C-alpha cells in the first residue's frame, strides 16, 4: 500500500481515472484534562490528569486505477485535497475534470468533428450474444470501429458473475489499457459474449496459425 505523499507524481488528477472506496477507519488521539482536588485541610489538594480519546480524523483506503491500466491501493486522510478528489471520483465519476484548458479545448474540438456512424455488415454494437444462436461457434477477431466497451465471455448465459468469466478485455482508443483489436477469441456453443458499452466492433473469423519452425 502506498501513501500519496510517497507517490505524488502518480497521484496527479489527470492520471487517475477511477477510484473505489475500500475501507474507512476512524482515528483517535489521547487528550488529557487537568484538574485540582481539594481536601478538608489546607494542603490536602492535589493536581490530577484524566486521559480521554477524541476523534483525530478518518483514514480512507481507496483502490485507484490509472490511465495506464495499473491499479493501486492507497490510504489518505479525510479533509485533504487528495481525499476530496478521490471521493469525487468514487461517488460521481462523470465529474472528472481536465487538468488544463488545453486538454479541454482538444476534447471540445474532437466533439465538433463528430460524424455519424452506421452499423455495417459483420459489425456488432454493445449487447449480449449467445454462441450457437446469435454467433456461430468458432474463433473470432474483434476490431474497434467506434466508441468503447468491455468485452467479456462467460461459460454460459446463466452465470454472469466474475468467476464464470473466461475472457475479459477493454476495447477502445481513449485509455492506454484499451485495445483496438482482440485476436483469436475461442467461442464455444452455449457461451455468452458480452459487449458492455456504447461501441461498434467488427467481427471476423480468426486466421489459422501458420508455423514454419
Short mmCIF file of C-alpha atoms in Angstrom, two decimals:
data_model
loop_
_atom_site.label_atom_id
_atom_site.label_comp_id
_atom_site.label_asym_id
_atom_site.label_seq_id
_atom_site.Cartn_x
_atom_site.Cartn_y
_atom_site.Cartn_z
CA UNK A 1 0.00 0.00 0.00
CA UNK A 2 1.36 3.39 -0.98
CA UNK A 3 0.71 6.79 0.51
CA UNK A 4 0.02 9.80 -1.69
CA UNK A 5 2.95 11.64 -0.18
CA UNK A 6 5.31 8.96 -1.43
CA UNK A 7 3.95 8.85 -4.96
CA UNK A 8 2.83 12.39 -5.64
CA UNK A 9 3.68 12.13 -9.33
CA UNK A 10 1.36 9.18 -9.87
CA UNK A 11 -1.37 10.81 -7.84
CA UNK A 12 -1.93 13.75 -10.20
CA UNK A 13 -5.57 14.29 -11.00
CA UNK A 14 -5.02 13.85 -14.76
CA UNK A 15 -3.52 10.34 -14.24
CA UNK A 16 -6.12 8.66 -12.01
CA UNK A 17 -9.24 7.67 -13.95
CA UNK A 18 -11.31 5.87 -11.28
CA UNK A 19 -11.43 5.26 -7.54
CA UNK A 20 -13.32 2.83 -5.31
CA UNK A 21 -13.69 3.20 -1.54
CA UNK A 22 -12.50 0.03 0.20
CA UNK A 23 -12.40 0.92 3.89
CA UNK A 24 -12.89 3.84 6.30
CA UNK A 25 -11.16 3.92 9.68
CA UNK A 26 -11.90 6.47 12.40
CA UNK A 27 -8.68 7.57 14.12
CA UNK A 28 -8.44 8.84 17.70
CA UNK A 29 -5.85 10.61 19.80
CA UNK A 30 -5.37 10.88 23.58
CA UNK A 31 -6.15 14.21 25.19
CA UNK A 32 -5.51 14.97 28.84
CA UNK A 33 -7.70 17.13 31.09
CA UNK A 34 -6.02 18.60 34.16
CA UNK A 35 -7.75 19.50 37.41
CA UNK A 36 -7.31 20.09 41.14
CA UNK A 37 -8.79 18.24 44.08
CA UNK A 38 -9.27 19.86 47.49
CA UNK A 39 -9.21 18.14 50.89
CA UNK A 40 -10.73 19.06 54.21
CA UNK A 41 -7.50 20.66 55.44
CA UNK A 42 -5.04 23.01 53.88
CA UNK A 43 -2.51 21.22 51.70
CA UNK A 44 -4.62 18.13 51.02
CA UNK A 45 -5.31 19.24 47.44
CA UNK A 46 -3.56 17.60 44.51
CA UNK A 47 -3.29 18.01 40.74
CA UNK A 48 -4.84 15.18 38.69
CA UNK A 49 -4.92 14.36 34.95
CA UNK A 50 -7.67 12.47 33.17
CA UNK A 51 -6.98 10.99 29.72
CA UNK A 52 -9.70 10.56 27.16
CA UNK A 53 -9.81 9.81 23.44
CA UNK A 54 -11.05 12.35 20.89
CA UNK A 55 -11.57 11.92 17.12
CA UNK A 56 -8.46 12.74 15.04
CA UNK A 57 -9.81 12.41 11.52
CA UNK A 58 -10.61 9.46 9.30
CA UNK A 59 -8.28 7.36 7.19
CA UNK A 60 -9.84 6.17 3.92
CA UNK A 61 -8.48 3.33 1.79
CA UNK A 62 -9.08 3.54 -1.99
CA UNK A 63 -8.44 1.27 -4.94
CA UNK A 64 -7.36 3.60 -7.76
CA UNK A 65 -6.92 2.91 -11.47
CA UNK A 66 -4.51 4.91 -13.63
CA UNK A 67 -4.75 5.66 -17.36
CA UNK A 68 -2.09 3.02 -17.99
CA UNK A 69 -4.41 0.38 -16.50
CA UNK A 70 -2.25 -0.06 -13.39
CA UNK A 71 -4.19 -0.44 -10.14
CA UNK A 72 -3.02 0.53 -6.68
CA UNK A 73 -4.36 0.68 -3.13
CA UNK A 74 -3.72 3.98 -1.35
CA UNK A 75 -4.57 5.44 2.07
CA UNK A 76 -5.36 9.14 2.52
CA UNK A 77 -6.62 11.27 5.39
CA UNK A 78 -10.04 12.87 5.19
CA UNK A 79 -10.08 16.63 4.64
CA UNK A 80 -7.06 16.64 2.30
CA UNK A 81 -7.25 17.72 -1.38
CA UNK A 82 -6.20 14.21 -2.46
CA UNK A 83 -9.01 12.63 -0.44
CA UNK A 84 -11.59 15.10 -1.76
CA UNK A 85 -10.57 14.33 -5.35
CA UNK A 86 -10.76 10.55 -4.86
CA UNK A 87 -14.13 10.83 -3.11
CA UNK A 88 -15.40 12.82 -6.09
CA UNK A 89 -14.20 10.13 -8.50
CA UNK A 90 -15.67 7.35 -6.35
CA UNK A 91 -19.08 9.00 -5.85
CA UNK A 92 -19.55 10.64 -9.25
CA UNK A 93 -17.05 9.54 -11.96
CA UNK A 94 -18.81 11.74 -14.54
CA UNK A 95 -17.48 14.83 -12.73
CA UNK A 96 -13.85 14.16 -13.71
CA UNK A 97 -12.20 17.48 -14.55
CA UNK A 98 -9.48 18.11 -17.10
CA UNK A 99 -6.10 19.29 -15.80
CA UNK A 100 -5.84 22.36 -18.01
CA UNK A 101 -7.72 24.35 -20.63
CA UNK A 102 -5.59 22.98 -23.47
CA UNK A 103 -6.90 19.44 -22.90
CA UNK A 104 -10.46 20.79 -22.63
CA UNK A 105 -10.11 22.66 -25.92
CA UNK A 106 -8.82 19.47 -27.57
CA UNK A 107 -11.81 17.45 -26.34
CA UNK A 108 -14.26 20.12 -27.47
CA UNK A 109 -12.61 20.22 -30.89
CA UNK A 110 -12.99 16.44 -31.23
CA UNK A 111 -16.64 16.72 -30.28
CA UNK A 112 -17.21 19.27 -33.05
CA UNK A 113 -15.57 16.91 -35.57
CA UNK A 114 -18.04 14.12 -34.76
CA UNK A 115 -19.54 12.35 -37.76
CA UNK A 116 -22.44 9.93 -37.60
CA UNK A 117 -21.61 6.24 -37.80
CA UNK A 118 -23.87 3.46 -39.04
CA UNK A 119 -23.77 -0.27 -38.43
CA UNK A 120 -22.31 -2.25 -41.33
CA UNK A 121 -22.20 -5.94 -42.25
CA UNK A 122 -20.37 -8.13 -39.70
CA UNK A 123 -20.33 -5.32 -37.13
CA UNK A 124 -21.66 -5.65 -33.59
CA UNK A 125 -22.97 -2.97 -31.23
CA UNK A 126 -22.95 -3.40 -27.46
CA UNK A 127 -25.09 -6.33 -26.32
CA UNK A 128 -25.21 -9.96 -25.23
CA UNK A 129 -24.61 -12.64 -27.88
CA UNK A 130 -25.20 -16.34 -27.25
CA UNK A 131 -22.73 -18.52 -29.13
CA UNK A 132 -24.51 -21.10 -31.28
CA UNK A 133 -27.63 -18.90 -31.57
CA UNK A 134 -26.55 -15.33 -32.31
CA UNK A 135 -23.00 -16.12 -33.45
CA UNK A 136 -21.79 -19.48 -34.81
CA UNK A 137 -19.18 -21.27 -32.71
CA UNK A 138 -15.63 -20.59 -33.81
CA UNK A 139 -12.54 -18.44 -33.25
CA UNK A 140 -13.03 -14.72 -33.90
CA UNK A 141 -11.17 -11.41 -34.01
CA UNK A 142 -12.83 -8.17 -32.89
CA UNK A 143 -11.66 -4.86 -34.38
CA UNK A 144 -12.56 -1.48 -32.88
CA UNK A 145 -14.68 0.78 -35.10
CA UNK A 146 -16.19 3.36 -32.73
CA UNK A 147 -16.81 4.01 -29.03
CA UNK A 148 -15.51 1.99 -26.10
CA UNK A 149 -16.63 -1.08 -24.13
CA UNK A 150 -15.59 -4.04 -22.04
CA UNK A 151 -15.66 -7.35 -23.90
CA UNK A 152 -16.18 -10.40 -21.69
CA UNK A 153 -17.12 -14.02 -22.28
CA UNK A 154 -18.93 -16.33 -19.86
CA UNK A 155 -19.10 -20.11 -19.83
CA UNK A 156 -22.91 -19.91 -20.14
CA UNK A 157 -25.75 -17.40 -20.15
CA UNK A 158 -26.96 -18.37 -16.65
CA UNK A 159 -23.93 -17.35 -14.61
CA UNK A 160 -22.54 -13.90 -15.44
CA UNK A 161 -20.50 -13.45 -12.27
CA UNK A 162 -16.80 -12.64 -12.37
CA UNK A 163 -15.90 -16.23 -11.52
CA UNK A 164 -17.64 -17.51 -14.66
CA UNK A 165 -15.62 -15.23 -16.96
CA UNK A 166 -13.08 -16.87 -19.26
CA UNK A 167 -12.24 -13.77 -21.35
CA UNK A 168 -12.02 -10.07 -20.48
CA UNK A 169 -10.66 -7.14 -22.46
CA UNK A 170 -11.31 -3.37 -22.65
CA UNK A 171 -11.67 -2.14 -26.21
CA UNK A 172 -11.47 1.47 -27.43
CA UNK A 173 -8.96 4.29 -28.01
CA UNK A 174 -9.41 6.62 -25.03
CA UNK A 175 -7.12 4.96 -22.48
CA UNK A 176 -3.79 3.13 -22.72
CA UNK A 177 -5.25 -0.09 -21.32
CA UNK A 178 -7.88 -0.30 -24.10
CA UNK A 179 -7.11 -2.45 -27.13
CA UNK A 180 -8.11 -1.73 -30.72
CA UNK A 181 -8.13 -5.40 -31.69
CA UNK A 182 -8.87 -8.64 -29.86
CA UNK A 183 -7.46 -11.73 -31.55
CA UNK A 184 -8.44 -15.39 -31.62
CA UNK A 185 -11.30 -15.37 -29.13
CA UNK A 186 -12.46 -19.00 -28.87
CA UNK A 187 -16.27 -19.05 -28.75
CA UNK A 188 -17.91 -22.37 -27.88
CA UNK A 189 -21.57 -23.36 -28.13
CA UNK A 190 -23.54 -22.14 -25.11
CA UNK A 191 -21.04 -19.44 -24.09
CA UNK A 192 -22.16 -15.83 -23.77
CA UNK A 193 -20.23 -12.98 -25.40
CA UNK A 194 -20.99 -9.74 -23.59
CA UNK A 195 -20.03 -6.39 -25.17
CA UNK A 196 -20.76 -3.91 -22.41
CA UNK A 197 -20.63 -0.31 -23.66
CA UNK A 198 -21.57 2.13 -26.40
CA UNK A 199 -19.39 0.69 -29.14
CA UNK A 200 -19.22 -0.82 -32.61
CA UNK A 201 -16.76 -3.64 -33.32
CA UNK A 202 -16.20 -5.64 -36.46
CA UNK A 203 -16.20 -9.41 -36.04
CA UNK A 204 -14.23 -11.69 -38.36
CA UNK A 205 -13.02 -15.28 -38.33
CA UNK A 206 -9.52 -15.67 -36.96
CA UNK A 207 -6.88 -16.67 -39.46
CA UNK A 208 -5.31 -20.09 -38.88
CA UNK A 209 -1.90 -20.08 -37.26
CA UNK A 210 0.92 -20.83 -39.70
CA UNK A 211 4.21 -22.13 -38.31
CA UNK A 212 7.44 -22.77 -40.16
CA UNK A 213 9.85 -23.91 -37.47
#
